[in-house]
Amino acid sequence: MVMVKPSEITPEHHYLSRREFLKGMGIVSASAMVLAACRGQSVTSTAMPSAVKVPSTITSTPKELNEPLTSFEAITNYNNYYEFSINKEAVARLAKDFPTSPWKIDVGGLVNNPKTFDLDDLAKFSQQERIYRLRCVEAWSMVIPWVGFPLAELLKEVEPTSKAKYARFETIYDPNQMPGQKMVGYQWPYIEGLRLDEAMHDLTMLATGLYGQTLLPQSGAPVRLVVPWKYGFKSIKAIVKIDLVEEMPTSLWMAAAPNEYGFYANVNPEVSHPRWSQASERRIGETSRQKTLMFNGYEEEVAHLYSDMDLSRNY
Ligand SMILES: Nc1nc2c(c(=O)[nH]1)N[C@H]1C(S)=C(S)[C@@H](COP(=O)(O)O)O[C@H]1N2
Ligand SMILES: [Mo]
């Protein structure tokens, strides 16, 4: 396993605007081709056997950033995943053999049509590529070409009732496979939550892949949440359960350190975390720091969700 220190990551290829690229190349996933080119592999050899198979034709990119992508090597070797290790550069090795198939997600609670989704069911949702910034509360960030589908599409199938106000997400609990779950000081399994309108927002996705290939265990395989306008800890990995509930869920981080982590956790350069200023961030693989953007750059899309909140307070 090659361990990549952030300082050792070579400057990235500059990512062509996806639209420009597709104009020249046809409909093959642009990032899969960039990846293949970088690693000297053919696109077709990258599919993993035991998870949602990412199709080689990906149809849309609603959010185009025109920023260089973080390298595949950095995205998959610098991970926060406390179930395996608190050492970001050890996660990939420790998670390597984590079994991600078979898998199922139970979706229930305040819904008319509770349902269990296996990997084949997840693969039936039309998979799209979306390039998003990921901003960790520790003040580093990446640009990641995810593959997945809007969470809203799955939630529509279970039909939340009018009583449902929040979605509560749960990671698998398997301390034999996940040594970090024996760590004291945390209430395992990892829990996260979203308000229902946040969960239904088109930017909120369930990711099954990145860079045109199936997710690796360290990235949250086989399926993880991605909420790009919130700090990274909201984007819970290896989900086995989603419940629609009436009360605001208590996340693992809220329970562990209520003075440090709120429920909303919207990226906000004006509000410092007790241990980290949020004004700027280190883009992994780049040398200079850059200014953090309100809502991580998604203000236009999401600010209306919070029009009645005082954004100078730490939520
Ligand atoms: N189950 C689980 N999900 C998790 C975490 C974790 O420790 N366990 N870490 C979170 C944090 S703090 C971040 S920044 C992102 C990191 O995602 P990445 O490793 O794919 O970059 O995952 C989030 N999801
Ligand atoms: Mo994070």
Coordinates of C-alpha atoms and ligand atoms in Angstrom, one line a residue:
M1 CA 0.0 0.0 0.0
V2 CA 1.5 3.3 -1.1
M3 CA 1.1 5.8 1.7
V4 CA 0.8 9.4 0.4
K5 CA 1.6 12.2 2.7
P6 CA -0.2 15.4 1.7
S7 CA 3.1 17.1 1.2
E8 CA 4.3 14.4 -1.2
I9 CA 1.3 14.6 -3.5
T10 CA 2.3 15.9 -6.9
P11 CA 0.5 18.8 -8.5
E12 CA -2.7 17.7 -10.1
H13 CA -3.5 17.5 -13.7
H14 CA -5.8 20.4 -14.4
Y15 CA -9.2 19.1 -15.0
L16 CA -10.8 20.2 -18.2
S17 CA -14.2 21.6 -18.0
R18 CA -16.4 18.5 -18.2
R19 CA -18.5 19.9 -21.0
E20 CA -15.4 20.7 -23.1
F21 CA -14.0 17.3 -22.5
L22 CA -17.2 15.5 -23.4
K23 CA -17.5 17.5 -26.6
G24 CA -14.2 16.0 -27.8
M25 CA -14.5 12.6 -26.2
G26 CA -18.1 11.4 -26.5
I27 CA -20.0 10.1 -23.5
V28 CA -17.4 8.1 -21.5
S29 CA -16.9 9.4 -18.0
A30 CA -14.4 12.2 -18.1
S31 CA -12.9 11.4 -14.7
A32 CA -12.6 7.7 -15.4
M33 CA -10.6 8.6 -18.5
V34 CA -8.4 11.1 -16.6
L35 CA -7.9 8.5 -13.9
A36 CA -7.1 5.8 -16.5
A37 CA -4.7 8.2 -18.2
C38 CA -3.0 9.0 -14.9
R39 CA -2.5 5.4 -13.9
G40 CA -1.8 4.0 -17.4
Q41 CA -4.9 1.7 -17.2
S42 CA -7.8 1.2 -19.4
V43 CA -11.2 2.5 -18.2
T44 CA -12.8 -0.9 -18.3
S45 CA -10.3 -2.6 -15.9
T46 CA -11.2 -0.4 -12.9
A47 CA -14.5 -1.9 -11.8
M48 CA -14.5 -3.6 -8.4
P49 CA -16.3 -6.9 -8.1
S50 CA -18.2 -6.6 -4.9
A51 CA -20.3 -3.4 -4.8
V52 CA -22.5 -1.2 -6.9
K53 CA -21.1 -1.4 -10.3
V54 CA -20.5 2.1 -11.7
P55 CA -21.6 2.4 -15.3
S56 CA -19.1 3.6 -17.8
T57 CA -21.5 6.2 -19.2
I58 CA -22.4 8.9 -16.8
T59 CA -25.0 11.3 -17.8
S60 CA -24.9 14.7 -16.0
T61 CA -22.9 17.0 -13.9
P62 CA -25.2 19.5 -12.4
K63 CA -22.4 21.2 -10.5
E64 CA -19.3 22.1 -12.4
L65 CA -16.6 23.7 -10.4
N66 CA -13.8 24.4 -12.9
E67 CA -11.3 23.7 -10.1
P68 CA -8.6 21.0 -10.3
L69 CA -9.6 17.7 -8.9
T70 CA -7.7 16.3 -5.9
S71 CA -5.8 13.2 -7.1
F72 CA -7.3 9.8 -6.7
E73 CA -4.3 8.8 -4.6
A74 CA -4.9 11.6 -2.1
I75 CA -8.7 11.0 -1.9
T76 CA -8.2 7.4 -1.2
N77 CA -5.1 7.6 1.2
Y78 CA -6.0 10.6 3.4
N79 CA -9.3 9.6 5.1
N80 CA -11.3 10.4 8.2
Y81 CA -12.9 7.1 9.2
Y82 CA -12.6 6.6 13.0
E83 CA -14.0 3.0 12.8
F84 CA -10.6 2.1 11.4
S85 CA -8.1 4.6 12.7
I86 CA -7.8 8.2 13.8
N87 CA -4.6 8.3 11.7
K88 CA -5.8 9.4 8.2
E89 CA -2.9 7.8 6.4
A90 CA -3.6 4.4 8.1
V91 CA -7.2 4.1 7.1
A92 CA -6.8 2.8 3.6
R93 CA -4.6 -0.1 4.7
L94 CA -6.8 -1.0 7.7
A95 CA -10.0 -0.9 5.7
K96 CA -8.7 -2.8 2.7
D97 CA -10.4 -6.1 3.4
F98 CA -13.6 -4.7 5.0
P99 CA -16.5 -6.7 3.4
T100 CA -18.9 -4.4 1.5
S101 CA -21.0 -7.1 -0.2
P102 CA -23.6 -8.4 0.5
W103 CA -25.0 -5.2 2.0
K104 CA -28.3 -3.7 2.8
I105 CA -29.8 -0.4 3.9
D106 CA -33.0 -0.6 5.9
V107 CA -35.1 2.6 5.3
G108 CA -38.0 3.1 7.7
G109 CA -39.4 5.1 10.6
L110 CA -42.1 7.6 9.6
V111 CA -42.7 6.4 6.1
N112 CA -45.6 4.8 4.3
N113 CA -43.5 2.3 2.4
P114 CA -40.5 1.0 4.5
K115 CA -38.0 -0.8 2.3
T116 CA -34.7 -2.6 2.4
F117 CA -32.3 -1.8 -0.4
D118 CA -29.6 -4.2 -1.4
L119 CA -26.7 -3.4 -3.7
D120 CA -28.7 -4.4 -6.8
D121 CA -31.5 -2.0 -5.7
L122 CA -29.0 0.8 -5.2
A123 CA -27.6 0.1 -8.7
K124 CA -31.0 0.7 -10.2
F125 CA -30.9 4.4 -9.4
S126 CA -29.5 6.3 -12.3
Q127 CA -25.9 7.0 -11.3
Q128 CA -24.5 10.5 -12.0
E129 CA -21.2 12.1 -11.7
R130 CA -21.0 15.2 -9.5
I131 CA -17.9 17.2 -8.7
Y132 CA -18.1 18.7 -5.2
R133 CA -15.8 20.3 -2.8
L134 CA -15.4 18.4 0.5
R135 CA -14.5 20.6 3.4
C136 CA -13.5 19.0 6.7
V137 CA -14.0 20.9 9.9
E138 CA -10.2 20.4 10.5
A139 CA -9.7 23.1 7.8
W140 CA -8.6 20.9 4.9
S141 CA -10.5 20.3 1.7
M142 CA -10.6 18.3 -1.5
V143 CA -12.4 18.4 -4.9
I144 CA -13.9 15.0 -5.5
P145 CA -15.7 13.6 -8.6
W146 CA -18.4 11.5 -6.9
V147 CA -20.6 9.0 -8.6
G148 CA -24.0 8.4 -7.0
F149 CA -27.6 9.6 -7.0
P150 CA -29.7 12.1 -5.1
L151 CA -30.8 10.8 -1.7
A152 CA -34.2 12.3 -2.6
E153 CA -34.8 9.6 -5.2
L154 CA -34.5 6.9 -2.5
L155 CA -36.6 8.8 0.0
K156 CA -39.4 9.3 -2.5
E157 CA -39.6 5.5 -2.8
V158 CA -40.3 5.1 0.9
E159 CA -42.7 8.0 1.1
P160 CA -42.0 10.0 4.3
T161 CA -45.2 10.8 6.2
S162 CA -46.1 14.4 7.1
K163 CA -44.8 13.7 10.7
A164 CA -41.2 13.0 9.4
K165 CA -39.0 16.1 10.1
Y166 CA -35.5 14.6 10.0
A167 CA -33.5 11.7 8.5
R168 CA -31.3 9.8 10.8
F169 CA -28.4 7.8 9.3
E170 CA -26.5 4.9 10.9
T171 CA -23.1 3.3 9.9
I172 CA -22.7 -0.4 10.2
Y173 CA -21.7 -1.7 13.7
D174 CA -19.1 -4.4 13.4
P175 CA -16.3 -4.0 16.0
N176 CA -14.6 -7.2 14.8
Q177 CA -14.1 -5.7 11.3
M178 CA -13.8 -2.1 12.6
P179 CA -11.3 -2.0 15.4
G180 CA -12.0 1.7 16.0
Q181 CA -15.4 0.8 17.3
K182 CA -13.7 -0.5 20.4
M183 CA -12.5 3.0 21.1
V184 CA -14.0 4.5 24.2
G185 CA -15.3 8.0 24.3
Y186 CA -17.6 7.6 21.3
Q187 CA -21.1 6.1 21.1
W188 CA -20.9 3.6 18.3
P189 CA -22.2 3.2 15.7
Y190 CA -21.6 6.5 13.9
I191 CA -24.8 8.5 13.6
E192 CA -25.6 11.5 11.5
G193 CA -28.8 13.4 10.7
L194 CA -30.3 16.0 8.3
R195 CA -33.4 18.0 8.3
L196 CA -35.9 16.5 5.8
D197 CA -35.6 19.5 3.5
E198 CA -31.8 19.2 3.5
A199 CA -32.1 15.5 2.9
M200 CA -34.4 16.1 -0.1
H201 CA -32.2 18.9 -1.6
D202 CA -30.8 18.0 -5.0
L203 CA -27.2 18.5 -4.0
T204 CA -27.5 15.8 -1.3
M205 CA -26.4 12.5 -2.7
L206 CA -25.7 8.9 -1.8
A207 CA -22.3 8.1 -3.3
T208 CA -21.4 4.7 -4.7
G209 CA -18.2 5.6 -6.5
L210 CA -15.6 8.3 -7.3
Y211 CA -13.4 9.0 -10.2
G212 CA -15.6 6.8 -12.3
Q213 CA -15.0 3.7 -10.2
T214 CA -16.7 1.9 -7.4
L215 CA -16.0 3.3 -3.9
L216 CA -13.2 1.7 -2.0
P217 CA -13.7 0.8 1.7
Q218 CA -11.8 3.8 3.0
S219 CA -14.2 6.2 1.2
G220 CA -17.3 4.7 2.8
A221 CA -18.1 1.7 0.5
P222 CA -20.5 0.5 -0.5
V223 CA -22.6 3.6 0.0
R224 CA -22.0 6.9 1.9
L225 CA -23.7 10.3 2.2
V226 CA -22.3 13.4 0.6
V227 CA -23.6 16.8 1.7
P228 CA -21.3 19.3 0.1
W229 CA -22.3 22.5 2.0
K230 CA -21.7 21.0 5.4
Y231 CA -18.5 20.0 7.2
G232 CA -17.3 16.6 6.1
F233 CA -18.3 14.8 9.3
K234 CA -22.0 15.0 8.2
S235 CA -21.1 12.8 5.2
I236 CA -21.5 9.5 7.0
K237 CA -19.9 6.4 5.5
A238 CA -21.0 2.7 5.2
I239 CA -24.7 3.4 5.8
V240 CA -26.9 0.4 6.9
K241 CA -29.9 2.3 8.2
I242 CA -31.9 5.4 7.4
D243 CA -34.8 6.3 9.6
L244 CA -37.3 9.2 9.1
V245 CA -38.0 10.7 12.5
E246 CA -39.8 13.5 14.2
E247 CA -37.1 14.7 16.6
M248 CA -33.7 16.0 15.7
P249 CA -31.2 13.1 15.8
T250 CA -28.1 13.3 18.1
S251 CA -25.1 12.6 16.0
L252 CA -22.0 10.7 17.3
W253 CA -20.1 14.0 17.3
M254 CA -22.8 16.0 19.1
A255 CA -22.8 13.3 21.8
A256 CA -19.0 13.2 22.0
A257 CA -18.4 16.9 22.2
P258 CA -21.6 19.1 22.2
N259 CA -19.6 22.3 22.6
E260 CA -17.7 21.5 19.4
Y261 CA -20.2 20.0 17.0
G262 CA -23.7 21.1 16.2
F263 CA -26.4 19.5 14.2
Y264 CA -26.3 21.8 11.2
A265 CA -22.6 22.1 10.7
N266 CA -22.9 24.3 7.7
V267 CA -19.6 25.5 6.4
N268 CA -19.2 29.1 7.6
P269 CA -15.9 31.0 7.4
E270 CA -17.1 33.5 9.9
V271 CA -17.7 31.1 12.8
S272 CA -14.6 29.4 14.3
H273 CA -14.6 25.9 15.8
P274 CA -13.0 26.0 19.3
R275 CA -9.9 24.3 17.8
W276 CA -9.8 25.5 14.2
S277 CA -10.4 28.8 12.6
Q278 CA -12.7 28.2 9.6
A279 CA -11.7 31.3 7.7
S280 CA -9.4 29.4 5.3
E281 CA -8.5 25.9 4.3
R282 CA -5.7 23.8 3.0
R283 CA -6.6 22.1 -0.3
I284 CA -5.0 18.7 -0.2
G285 CA -2.3 18.5 -2.9
E286 CA -1.9 22.3 -3.2
T287 CA 0.5 24.4 -1.3
S288 CA -1.2 27.7 -0.7
R289 CA -4.2 28.1 1.6
Q290 CA -7.4 29.4 0.2
K291 CA -10.4 31.3 1.7
T292 CA -13.3 29.2 2.8
L293 CA -16.5 30.0 1.1
M294 CA -19.9 30.4 2.8
F295 CA -21.7 27.1 2.6
N296 CA -18.6 25.8 1.0
G297 CA -19.5 27.6 -2.2
Y298 CA -23.1 26.4 -2.4
E299 CA -24.7 29.5 -1.0
E300 CA -26.8 30.1 -4.0
E301 CA -28.3 26.7 -3.8
V302 CA -28.9 26.3 -0.1
A303 CA -29.0 29.7 1.7
H304 CA -32.8 29.7 1.4
L305 CA -33.0 26.7 3.7
Y306 CA -31.6 28.8 6.6
S307 CA -33.3 32.2 6.0
D308 CA -34.7 32.2 9.5
M309 CA -31.4 31.3 11.2
D310 CA -28.8 33.6 12.7
L311 CA -25.7 32.5 10.7
S312 CA -23.3 34.2 13.1
R313 CA -24.1 31.6 15.7
N314 CA -22.4 28.3 15.8
Y315 CA -25.0 25.6 15.2
Ligands
LIG1 N1 -18.8 6.3 9.6 C1 -18.0 7.4 9.5 N2 -18.3 8.3 8.5 C2 -17.5 9.4 8.4 C3 -16.4 9.6 9.3 C4 -16.1 8.6 10.2 O1 -15.1 8.6 11.0 N3 -16.9 7.5 10.3 N4 -15.6 10.7 9.2 C5 -16.2 11.9 8.6 C6 -15.3 13.0 8.4 S1 -14.8 13.9 9.7 C7 -15.0 13.4 7.1 S2 -14.0 14.8 6.8 C8 -15.3 12.6 5.9 C9 -14.1 12.2 5.2 O2 -14.4 11.5 4.0 P1 -13.2 11.0 3.1 O3 -12.3 10.1 4.0 O4 -13.9 10.2 2.0 O5 -12.5 12.2 2.6 O6 -16.1 11.4 6.3 C10 -17.0 11.6 7.3 N5 -17.8 10.4 7.5
MO2 MO -13.9 15.8 9.0

